Amino acid sequence: CSSKYVLSALHPMWQGPLVAPGGNRQSPIDIRVRKSVFDPHLKPLTPDYDPRTCSQIWNNGYSFLVEYDDTTDKSTLKGGPLEDNFRLCQFHFHWGESNAWGSEHTVDRRLFPAELHMVHWNSDKYSRFEEAVMEENGLAVIGVFLKIGKRHEGLQKLVDVLPAVRHKDSVVEFTRFDPACLLPSNIDDYWTYAGSLTTPPLTEAVTWIIMKQHIEVSHDQLAVFRSLLFTSAEEEVQKSMVNNFRVQQSLQGRTVRSSFT
Ligand SMILES: NS(O)(O)c1ccc(OCc2cn(-c3ccccc3)nn2)cc1
Ligand SMILES: [Zn+2]
C-alpha cells in the first residue's frame, strides 16, 4: 500500500492535534478489562497470509513499514468482528526508548514495551488502501503487544535488515516474510472497538482488534528497533526513532467488546 507521502509529513515528535477535530472515536485507548462486554456473536478471526506478497521495508520517518502487495486477494483477514474481506497492506510497530513503555494501547493502564499493528483494508467495498483509509469501515488493524523475553526467531529476519533502513525514506526489498509468525498462538481471545489511525490523517476508519495474548521478543531485538532514526541521511542532527506512540484518547462512550469471558 503506497502510504509514501502522507506519513512522511509526520514530524517524529509529532505535536499534531491531540484529538482530530470533531473526533469521537480516536485511538489509542486504555482497555478497561472489567468494562469490556463479552460478545458471543464474535467469530474466530481467520487471517490467511501469503508470504510471497511481502515486497519491501521502508523507514517512513515515523516507524518502519513491512509492505505487502495488496493488488490481489492473496493475504487476507476475515471473521472476528469483520463483515467484509480485508487485505493486508503493511505492518509496523510502535515502541519506547526504554522497556518500561512504548505501546499505544494499554490494558488496565498496563504499558508494554512495544505494539505491532497489522494494517488491512476493506477490499469488498473499496478498490485501494488510499480510498478505504477515508471511510468508516475501511480498515481493520490487528494490535499485538510485545513483551521482553525469549528471542523471537521469526522476527530475526526482519531485525537483521533494519540497519539497511536506518534513515528516513530508505527502502529495501524484503520478500517471503510470513506475518502470521508474529501473531500469538491464541488469536481467538481479543478485544475489538471502533477507532482511528493513531498517526495523521487520524481518520476514524479503523476496526481495532487487539490480541489478549502478547508475543515475546528479546531485549537485543527491540534494541535494534531503537537504532533506527527519525531523520534522513542529509539532516545534520540525527534523532533516534523511539517513543513513536500517540497519547491515549478518551473512550467517549464507546464500548469495547471481548471475544472471551
Ligand atoms: N498506527 S496505525 O495502525 O493506526 C496506522 C495505520 C496506517 C496509517 O496510514 C496512514 C496513511 C494514510 N495514507 C493516505 C494515503 C493517500 C490518501 C489518504 C491517506 N497513507 N498512509 C497510519 C496509521
Ligand atoms: Zn500503528
mmCIF file of C-alpha atoms and ligand atoms in Angstrom:
data_model
loop_
_atom_site.group_PDB
_atom_site.id
_atom_site.type_symbol
_atom_site.label_atom_id
_atom_site.label_comp_id
_atom_site.label_asym_id
_atom_site.label_seq_id
_atom_site.Cartn_x
_atom_site.Cartn_y
_atom_site.Cartn_z
ATOM 1 C CA CYS A 1 0.000 0.000 0.000
ATOM 2 C CA SER A 2 1.561 3.256 -1.010
ATOM 3 C CA SER A 3 1.455 5.225 2.189
ATOM 4 C CA LYS A 4 4.514 7.076 0.995
ATOM 5 C CA TYR A 5 3.625 10.717 1.168
ATOM 6 C CA VAL A 6 1.113 11.132 3.948
ATOM 7 C CA LEU A 7 3.105 9.560 6.747
ATOM 8 C CA SER A 8 6.304 11.249 5.707
ATOM 9 C CA ALA A 9 4.544 14.503 6.585
ATOM 10 C CA LEU A 10 4.852 13.335 10.175
ATOM 11 C CA HIS A 11 7.277 15.029 12.470
ATOM 12 C CA PRO A 12 8.806 12.433 14.833
ATOM 13 C CA MET A 13 7.891 14.245 17.982
ATOM 14 C CA TRP A 14 4.717 14.977 16.122
ATOM 15 C CA GLN A 15 2.780 17.590 18.103
ATOM 16 C CA GLY A 16 -0.279 17.247 15.976
ATOM 17 C CA PRO A 17 -3.813 17.739 17.326
ATOM 18 C CA LEU A 18 -4.296 15.588 20.396
ATOM 19 C CA VAL A 19 -7.770 14.762 19.111
ATOM 20 C CA ALA A 20 -8.755 15.058 15.467
ATOM 21 C CA PRO A 21 -11.197 17.949 15.010
ATOM 22 C CA GLY A 22 -14.675 16.572 15.719
ATOM 23 C CA GLY A 23 -13.191 13.186 16.577
ATOM 24 C CA ASN A 24 -15.293 10.988 18.834
ATOM 25 C CA ARG A 25 -13.696 7.638 18.021
ATOM 26 C CA GLN A 26 -9.989 8.288 18.320
ATOM 27 C CA SER A 27 -7.202 5.802 19.087
ATOM 28 C CA PRO A 28 -5.290 4.550 21.014
ATOM 29 C CA ILE A 29 -7.251 3.920 24.209
ATOM 30 C CA ASP A 30 -6.855 2.214 27.565
ATOM 31 C CA ILE A 31 -8.759 -1.087 27.543
ATOM 32 C CA ARG A 32 -10.591 -1.400 30.872
ATOM 33 C CA VAL A 33 -10.952 -5.196 31.069
ATOM 34 C CA ARG A 34 -13.848 -5.205 33.500
ATOM 35 C CA LYS A 35 -15.745 -2.669 31.378
ATOM 36 C CA SER A 36 -15.407 -4.678 28.167
ATOM 37 C CA VAL A 37 -18.546 -6.541 27.073
ATOM 38 C CA PHE A 38 -18.364 -10.199 26.029
ATOM 39 C CA ASP A 39 -19.995 -10.617 22.599
ATOM 40 C CA PRO A 40 -20.852 -14.296 21.914
ATOM 41 C CA HIS A 41 -21.563 -13.478 18.259
ATOM 42 C CA LEU A 42 -17.938 -12.565 17.558
ATOM 43 C CA LYS A 43 -16.491 -15.188 15.211
ATOM 44 C CA PRO A 44 -12.961 -16.583 15.198
ATOM 45 C CA LEU A 45 -10.528 -14.422 13.271
ATOM 46 C CA THR A 46 -9.242 -16.053 10.059
ATOM 47 C CA PRO A 47 -6.049 -14.457 8.768
ATOM 48 C CA ASP A 48 -4.768 -16.089 5.565
ATOM 49 C CA TYR A 49 -1.424 -14.595 4.560
ATOM 50 C CA ASP A 50 0.787 -15.492 1.592
ATOM 51 C CA PRO A 51 4.448 -14.705 2.393
ATOM 52 C CA ARG A 52 5.086 -14.287 -1.354
ATOM 53 C CA THR A 53 3.158 -10.986 -1.254
ATOM 54 C CA CYS A 54 5.791 -9.445 1.003
ATOM 55 C CA SER A 55 7.611 -6.791 -1.018
ATOM 56 C CA GLN A 56 9.672 -4.210 0.905
ATOM 57 C CA ILE A 57 10.590 -2.486 4.122
ATOM 58 C CA TRP A 58 10.833 1.272 4.381
ATOM 59 C CA ASN A 59 11.520 3.848 7.045
ATOM 60 C CA ASN A 60 8.811 6.478 6.719
ATOM 61 C CA GLY A 61 10.227 8.755 9.405
ATOM 62 C CA TYR A 62 7.747 7.526 11.984
ATOM 63 C CA SER A 63 8.151 3.735 12.067
ATOM 64 C CA PHE A 64 9.399 1.066 9.663
ATOM 65 C CA LEU A 65 6.737 -0.479 7.438
ATOM 66 C CA VAL A 66 6.852 -4.010 6.027
ATOM 67 C CA GLU A 67 4.710 -3.650 2.911
ATOM 68 C CA TYR A 68 2.707 -6.299 1.098
ATOM 69 C CA ASP A 69 1.470 -6.420 -2.476
ATOM 70 C CA ASP A 70 -2.245 -5.768 -1.995
ATOM 71 C CA THR A 71 -3.244 -5.709 -5.666
ATOM 72 C CA THR A 72 -4.873 -9.150 -5.330
ATOM 73 C CA ASP A 73 -6.686 -11.051 -2.583
ATOM 74 C CA LYS A 74 -3.672 -13.160 -1.574
ATOM 75 C CA SER A 75 -3.133 -12.020 2.010
ATOM 76 C CA THR A 76 -6.467 -11.524 3.668
ATOM 77 C CA LEU A 77 -8.240 -11.196 7.006
ATOM 78 C CA LYS A 78 -11.845 -12.231 7.613
ATOM 79 C CA GLY A 79 -14.072 -13.139 10.535
ATOM 80 C CA GLY A 80 -13.929 -11.792 14.076
ATOM 81 C CA PRO A 81 -15.954 -8.548 14.127
ATOM 82 C CA LEU A 82 -15.478 -8.083 10.388
ATOM 83 C CA GLU A 83 -18.376 -8.366 7.913
ATOM 84 C CA ASP A 84 -16.186 -7.994 4.835
ATOM 85 C CA ASN A 85 -12.913 -9.291 3.388
ATOM 86 C CA PHE A 86 -9.851 -7.210 4.260
ATOM 87 C CA ARG A 87 -6.464 -7.209 2.507
ATOM 88 C CA LEU A 88 -3.146 -6.937 4.372
ATOM 89 C CA CYS A 89 -1.192 -3.939 3.135
ATOM 90 C CA GLN A 90 1.505 -3.383 5.770
ATOM 91 C CA PHE A 91 2.629 -3.978 9.312
ATOM 92 C CA HIS A 92 4.698 -1.748 11.590
ATOM 93 C CA PHE A 93 5.464 -1.227 15.258
ATOM 94 C CA HIS A 94 5.440 1.455 17.969
ATOM 95 C CA TRP A 95 7.999 1.335 20.775
ATOM 96 C CA GLY A 96 9.636 3.312 23.602
ATOM 97 C CA GLU A 97 13.162 4.418 24.421
ATOM 98 C CA SER A 98 13.046 2.033 27.393
ATOM 99 C CA ASN A 99 11.288 -1.280 28.020
ATOM 100 C CA ALA A 100 9.042 0.474 30.540
ATOM 101 C CA TRP A 101 6.762 1.926 27.859
ATOM 102 C CA GLY A 102 6.176 2.048 24.105
ATOM 103 C CA SER A 103 2.762 0.551 23.344
ATOM 104 C CA GLU A 104 -0.114 2.744 22.115
ATOM 105 C CA HIS A 105 -2.963 0.774 23.682
ATOM 106 C CA THR A 106 -2.840 -0.256 27.348
ATOM 107 C CA VAL A 107 -4.737 -2.893 29.323
ATOM 108 C CA ASP A 108 -5.971 -1.545 32.664
ATOM 109 C CA ARG A 109 -3.268 1.108 32.277
ATOM 110 C CA ARG A 110 -0.554 -1.530 31.800
ATOM 111 C CA LEU A 111 2.051 -0.382 29.269
ATOM 112 C CA PHE A 112 4.025 -2.765 27.076
ATOM 113 C CA PRO A 113 7.470 -2.087 25.573
ATOM 114 C CA ALA A 114 6.085 -2.191 22.026
ATOM 115 C CA GLU A 115 2.995 -2.853 19.915
ATOM 116 C CA LEU A 116 2.638 -4.445 16.460
ATOM 117 C CA HIS A 117 -0.012 -3.146 14.031
ATOM 118 C CA MET A 118 -1.088 -5.251 11.052
ATOM 119 C CA VAL A 119 -2.991 -2.962 8.702
ATOM 120 C CA HIS A 120 -5.722 -4.274 6.369
ATOM 121 C CA TRP A 121 -8.254 -2.501 4.106
ATOM 122 C CA ASN A 122 -11.787 -3.483 3.062
ATOM 123 C CA SER A 123 -11.431 -4.934 -0.431
ATOM 124 C CA ASP A 124 -15.138 -5.787 -0.692
ATOM 125 C CA LYS A 125 -16.126 -2.130 -0.538
ATOM 126 C CA TYR A 126 -13.092 -0.203 -1.805
ATOM 127 C CA SER A 127 -10.515 -0.601 -4.558
ATOM 128 C CA ARG A 128 -7.396 0.656 -2.797
ATOM 129 C CA PHE A 129 -5.982 1.491 0.635
ATOM 130 C CA GLU A 130 -5.931 5.235 -0.053
ATOM 131 C CA GLU A 131 -9.682 5.146 -0.619
ATOM 132 C CA ALA A 132 -10.519 2.875 2.316
ATOM 133 C CA VAL A 133 -8.492 4.973 4.763
ATOM 134 C CA MET A 134 -11.084 7.757 4.436
ATOM 135 C CA GLU A 135 -14.087 5.518 5.108
ATOM 136 C CA GLU A 136 -15.783 4.478 8.359
ATOM 137 C CA ASN A 137 -15.482 0.730 7.776
ATOM 138 C CA GLY A 138 -12.402 0.996 5.612
ATOM 139 C CA LEU A 139 -9.642 -0.501 7.751
ATOM 140 C CA ALA A 140 -9.016 -3.328 10.203
ATOM 141 C CA VAL A 141 -5.863 -3.238 12.319
ATOM 142 C CA ILE A 142 -4.701 -6.160 14.461
ATOM 143 C CA GLY A 143 -2.756 -4.967 17.513
ATOM 144 C CA VAL A 144 -0.342 -7.321 19.297
ATOM 145 C CA PHE A 145 1.565 -6.381 22.455
ATOM 146 C CA LEU A 146 5.278 -7.200 22.685
ATOM 147 C CA LYS A 147 6.973 -8.201 25.921
ATOM 148 C CA ILE A 148 10.694 -8.661 26.600
ATOM 149 C CA GLY A 149 11.601 -12.328 26.919
ATOM 150 C CA LYS A 150 12.965 -15.030 24.685
ATOM 151 C CA ARG A 151 14.264 -14.218 21.230
ATOM 152 C CA HIS A 152 11.592 -14.287 18.519
ATOM 153 C CA GLU A 153 13.117 -16.478 15.791
ATOM 154 C CA GLY A 154 10.682 -15.337 13.093
ATOM 155 C CA LEU A 155 11.352 -11.657 13.830
ATOM 156 C CA GLN A 156 15.121 -12.028 13.461
ATOM 157 C CA LYS A 157 14.984 -11.972 9.617
ATOM 158 C CA LEU A 158 13.364 -8.550 9.927
ATOM 159 C CA VAL A 159 15.733 -7.321 12.666
ATOM 160 C CA ASP A 160 18.747 -8.274 10.510
ATOM 161 C CA VAL A 161 17.647 -5.965 7.670
ATOM 162 C CA LEU A 162 16.740 -2.915 9.813
ATOM 163 C CA PRO A 163 20.234 -1.346 9.613
ATOM 164 C CA ALA A 164 19.622 -1.032 5.857
ATOM 165 C CA VAL A 165 16.657 1.288 6.523
ATOM 166 C CA ARG A 166 18.272 3.258 9.345
ATOM 167 C CA HIS A 167 17.395 6.630 7.841
ATOM 168 C CA LYS A 168 14.013 8.145 6.986
ATOM 169 C CA ASP A 169 12.887 7.444 3.377
ATOM 170 C CA SER A 170 15.232 4.465 2.934
ATOM 171 C CA VAL A 171 13.696 1.374 1.328
ATOM 172 C CA VAL A 172 14.972 -2.149 0.820
ATOM 173 C CA GLU A 173 13.498 -5.151 -0.919
ATOM 174 C CA PHE A 174 12.157 -7.658 1.612
ATOM 175 C CA THR A 175 10.467 -10.854 0.475
ATOM 176 C CA ARG A 176 8.934 -14.084 1.705
ATOM 177 C CA PHE A 177 8.179 -12.950 5.236
ATOM 178 C CA ASP A 178 5.159 -14.641 6.774
ATOM 179 C CA PRO A 179 3.421 -12.091 9.019
ATOM 180 C CA ALA A 180 1.465 -14.905 10.677
ATOM 181 C CA CYS A 181 4.655 -15.759 12.598
ATOM 182 C CA LEU A 182 4.152 -12.514 14.557
ATOM 183 C CA LEU A 183 0.663 -13.469 15.769
ATOM 184 C CA PRO A 184 0.333 -15.038 19.222
ATOM 185 C CA SER A 185 -0.558 -18.743 19.437
ATOM 186 C CA ASN A 186 -4.058 -17.844 20.646
ATOM 187 C CA ILE A 187 -5.828 -15.408 18.300
ATOM 188 C CA ASP A 188 -9.324 -16.328 19.493
ATOM 189 C CA ASP A 189 -9.123 -14.041 22.545
ATOM 190 C CA TYR A 190 -9.213 -10.359 21.563
ATOM 191 C CA TRP A 191 -10.846 -7.021 22.290
ATOM 192 C CA THR A 192 -12.427 -5.015 19.464
ATOM 193 C CA TYR A 193 -13.645 -1.417 19.210
ATOM 194 C CA ALA A 194 -14.286 1.337 16.647
ATOM 195 C CA GLY A 195 -11.325 3.734 16.438
ATOM 196 C CA SER A 196 -8.948 5.667 14.268
ATOM 197 C CA LEU A 197 -5.483 5.797 12.796
ATOM 198 C CA THR A 198 -3.040 6.782 15.537
ATOM 199 C CA THR A 199 -0.989 8.942 13.154
ATOM 200 C CA PRO A 200 -2.115 11.508 10.606
ATOM 201 C CA PRO A 201 -4.563 11.650 8.928
ATOM 202 C CA LEU A 202 -6.130 10.213 12.176
ATOM 203 C CA THR A 203 -9.167 9.164 10.147
ATOM 204 C CA GLU A 204 -11.880 7.281 12.058
ATOM 205 C CA ALA A 205 -11.751 4.334 9.718
ATOM 206 C CA VAL A 206 -10.395 1.535 11.915
ATOM 207 C CA THR A 207 -11.989 -1.562 13.392
ATOM 208 C CA TRP A 208 -9.387 -2.367 16.037
ATOM 209 C CA ILE A 209 -8.718 -5.996 17.006
ATOM 210 C CA ILE A 210 -6.348 -6.102 19.995
ATOM 211 C CA MET A 211 -4.957 -9.528 20.932
ATOM 212 C CA LYS A 212 -5.165 -10.531 24.579
ATOM 213 C CA GLN A 213 -2.043 -12.724 24.298
ATOM 214 C CA HIS A 214 1.264 -10.941 23.747
ATOM 215 C CA ILE A 215 4.332 -12.146 21.856
ATOM 216 C CA GLU A 216 7.877 -12.163 23.247
ATOM 217 C CA VAL A 217 10.956 -10.598 21.683
ATOM 218 C CA SER A 218 14.436 -10.339 23.186
ATOM 219 C CA HIS A 219 15.896 -7.179 24.671
ATOM 220 C CA ASP A 220 18.529 -7.166 21.909
ATOM 221 C CA GLN A 221 15.914 -7.443 19.148
ATOM 222 C CA LEU A 222 13.995 -4.448 20.471
ATOM 223 C CA ALA A 223 17.274 -2.533 20.846
ATOM 224 C CA VAL A 224 17.720 -2.779 17.073
ATOM 225 C CA PHE A 225 14.339 -1.022 16.604
ATOM 226 C CA ARG A 226 15.782 1.841 18.666
ATOM 227 C CA SER A 227 18.829 2.042 16.388
ATOM 228 C CA LEU A 228 16.606 3.394 13.615
ATOM 229 C CA LEU A 229 16.444 7.143 13.016
ATOM 230 C CA PHE A 230 13.538 9.543 12.512
ATOM 231 C CA THR A 231 15.849 11.671 10.383
ATOM 232 C CA SER A 232 17.083 11.319 6.829
ATOM 233 C CA ALA A 233 20.744 10.872 5.935
ATOM 234 C CA GLU A 234 21.037 14.538 4.844
ATOM 235 C CA GLU A 235 19.926 16.033 8.186
ATOM 236 C CA GLU A 236 22.718 17.244 10.452
ATOM 237 C CA VAL A 237 21.097 16.262 13.736
ATOM 238 C CA GLN A 238 20.183 12.554 13.867
ATOM 239 C CA LYS A 239 17.238 11.636 16.076
ATOM 240 C CA SER A 240 16.753 8.071 17.387
ATOM 241 C CA MET A 241 13.453 6.546 16.393
ATOM 242 C CA VAL A 242 11.929 5.935 19.846
ATOM 243 C CA ASN A 243 8.665 6.834 21.618
ATOM 244 C CA ASN A 244 6.746 6.814 18.300
ATOM 245 C CA PHE A 245 3.376 6.324 20.007
ATOM 246 C CA ARG A 246 0.381 8.603 20.335
ATOM 247 C CA VAL A 247 -1.097 9.772 23.649
ATOM 248 C CA GLN A 248 -4.223 7.897 24.704
ATOM 249 C CA GLN A 249 -7.610 9.245 23.684
ATOM 250 C CA SER A 250 -10.884 9.271 25.605
ATOM 251 C CA LEU A 251 -13.368 6.477 25.030
ATOM 252 C CA GLN A 252 -16.242 8.976 24.547
ATOM 253 C CA GLY A 253 -18.921 6.438 25.340
ATOM 254 C CA ARG A 254 -17.608 3.664 23.098
ATOM 255 C CA THR A 255 -17.969 0.013 24.119
ATOM 256 C CA VAL A 256 -15.006 -2.335 23.896
ATOM 257 C CA ARG A 257 -16.207 -5.864 23.127
ATOM 258 C CA SER A 258 -14.332 -9.034 24.049
ATOM 259 C CA SER A 259 -14.402 -12.372 22.251
ATOM 260 C CA PHE A 260 -13.797 -14.187 25.552
ATOM 261 C CA THR A 261 -15.262 -14.224 29.064
HETATM 262 N N1 LIG B 1 -0.766 3.311 13.676
HETATM 263 S S1 LIG B 1 -1.978 2.826 12.804
HETATM 264 O O1 LIG B 1 -2.048 1.329 12.656
HETATM 265 O O2 LIG B 1 -3.273 3.316 13.450
HETATM 266 C C1 LIG B 1 -1.821 3.452 11.138
HETATM 267 C C2 LIG B 1 -2.057 2.638 10.060
HETATM 268 C C3 LIG B 1 -1.987 3.176 8.763
HETATM 269 C C4 LIG B 1 -1.703 4.523 8.605
HETATM 270 O O3 LIG B 1 -1.636 5.006 7.319
HETATM 271 C C5 LIG B 1 -1.539 6.428 7.179
HETATM 272 C C6 LIG B 1 -1.696 6.738 5.742
HETATM 273 C C7 LIG B 1 -2.731 7.402 5.144
HETATM 274 N N2 LIG B 1 -2.421 7.450 3.851
HETATM 275 C C8 LIG B 1 -3.143 8.051 2.813
HETATM 276 C C9 LIG B 1 -2.620 7.970 1.523
HETATM 277 C C10 LIG B 1 -3.328 8.562 0.485
HETATM 278 C C11 LIG B 1 -4.541 9.229 0.721
HETATM 279 C C12 LIG B 1 -5.047 9.290 2.027
HETATM 280 C C13 LIG B 1 -4.338 8.699 3.070
HETATM 281 N N3 LIG B 1 -1.265 6.819 3.649
HETATM 282 N N4 LIG B 1 -0.836 6.383 4.804
HETATM 283 C C14 LIG B 1 -1.479 5.352 9.705
HETATM 284 C C15 LIG B 1 -1.547 4.796 10.994
HETATM 285 ZN ZN ZN B 2 0.446 1.827 14.241
#
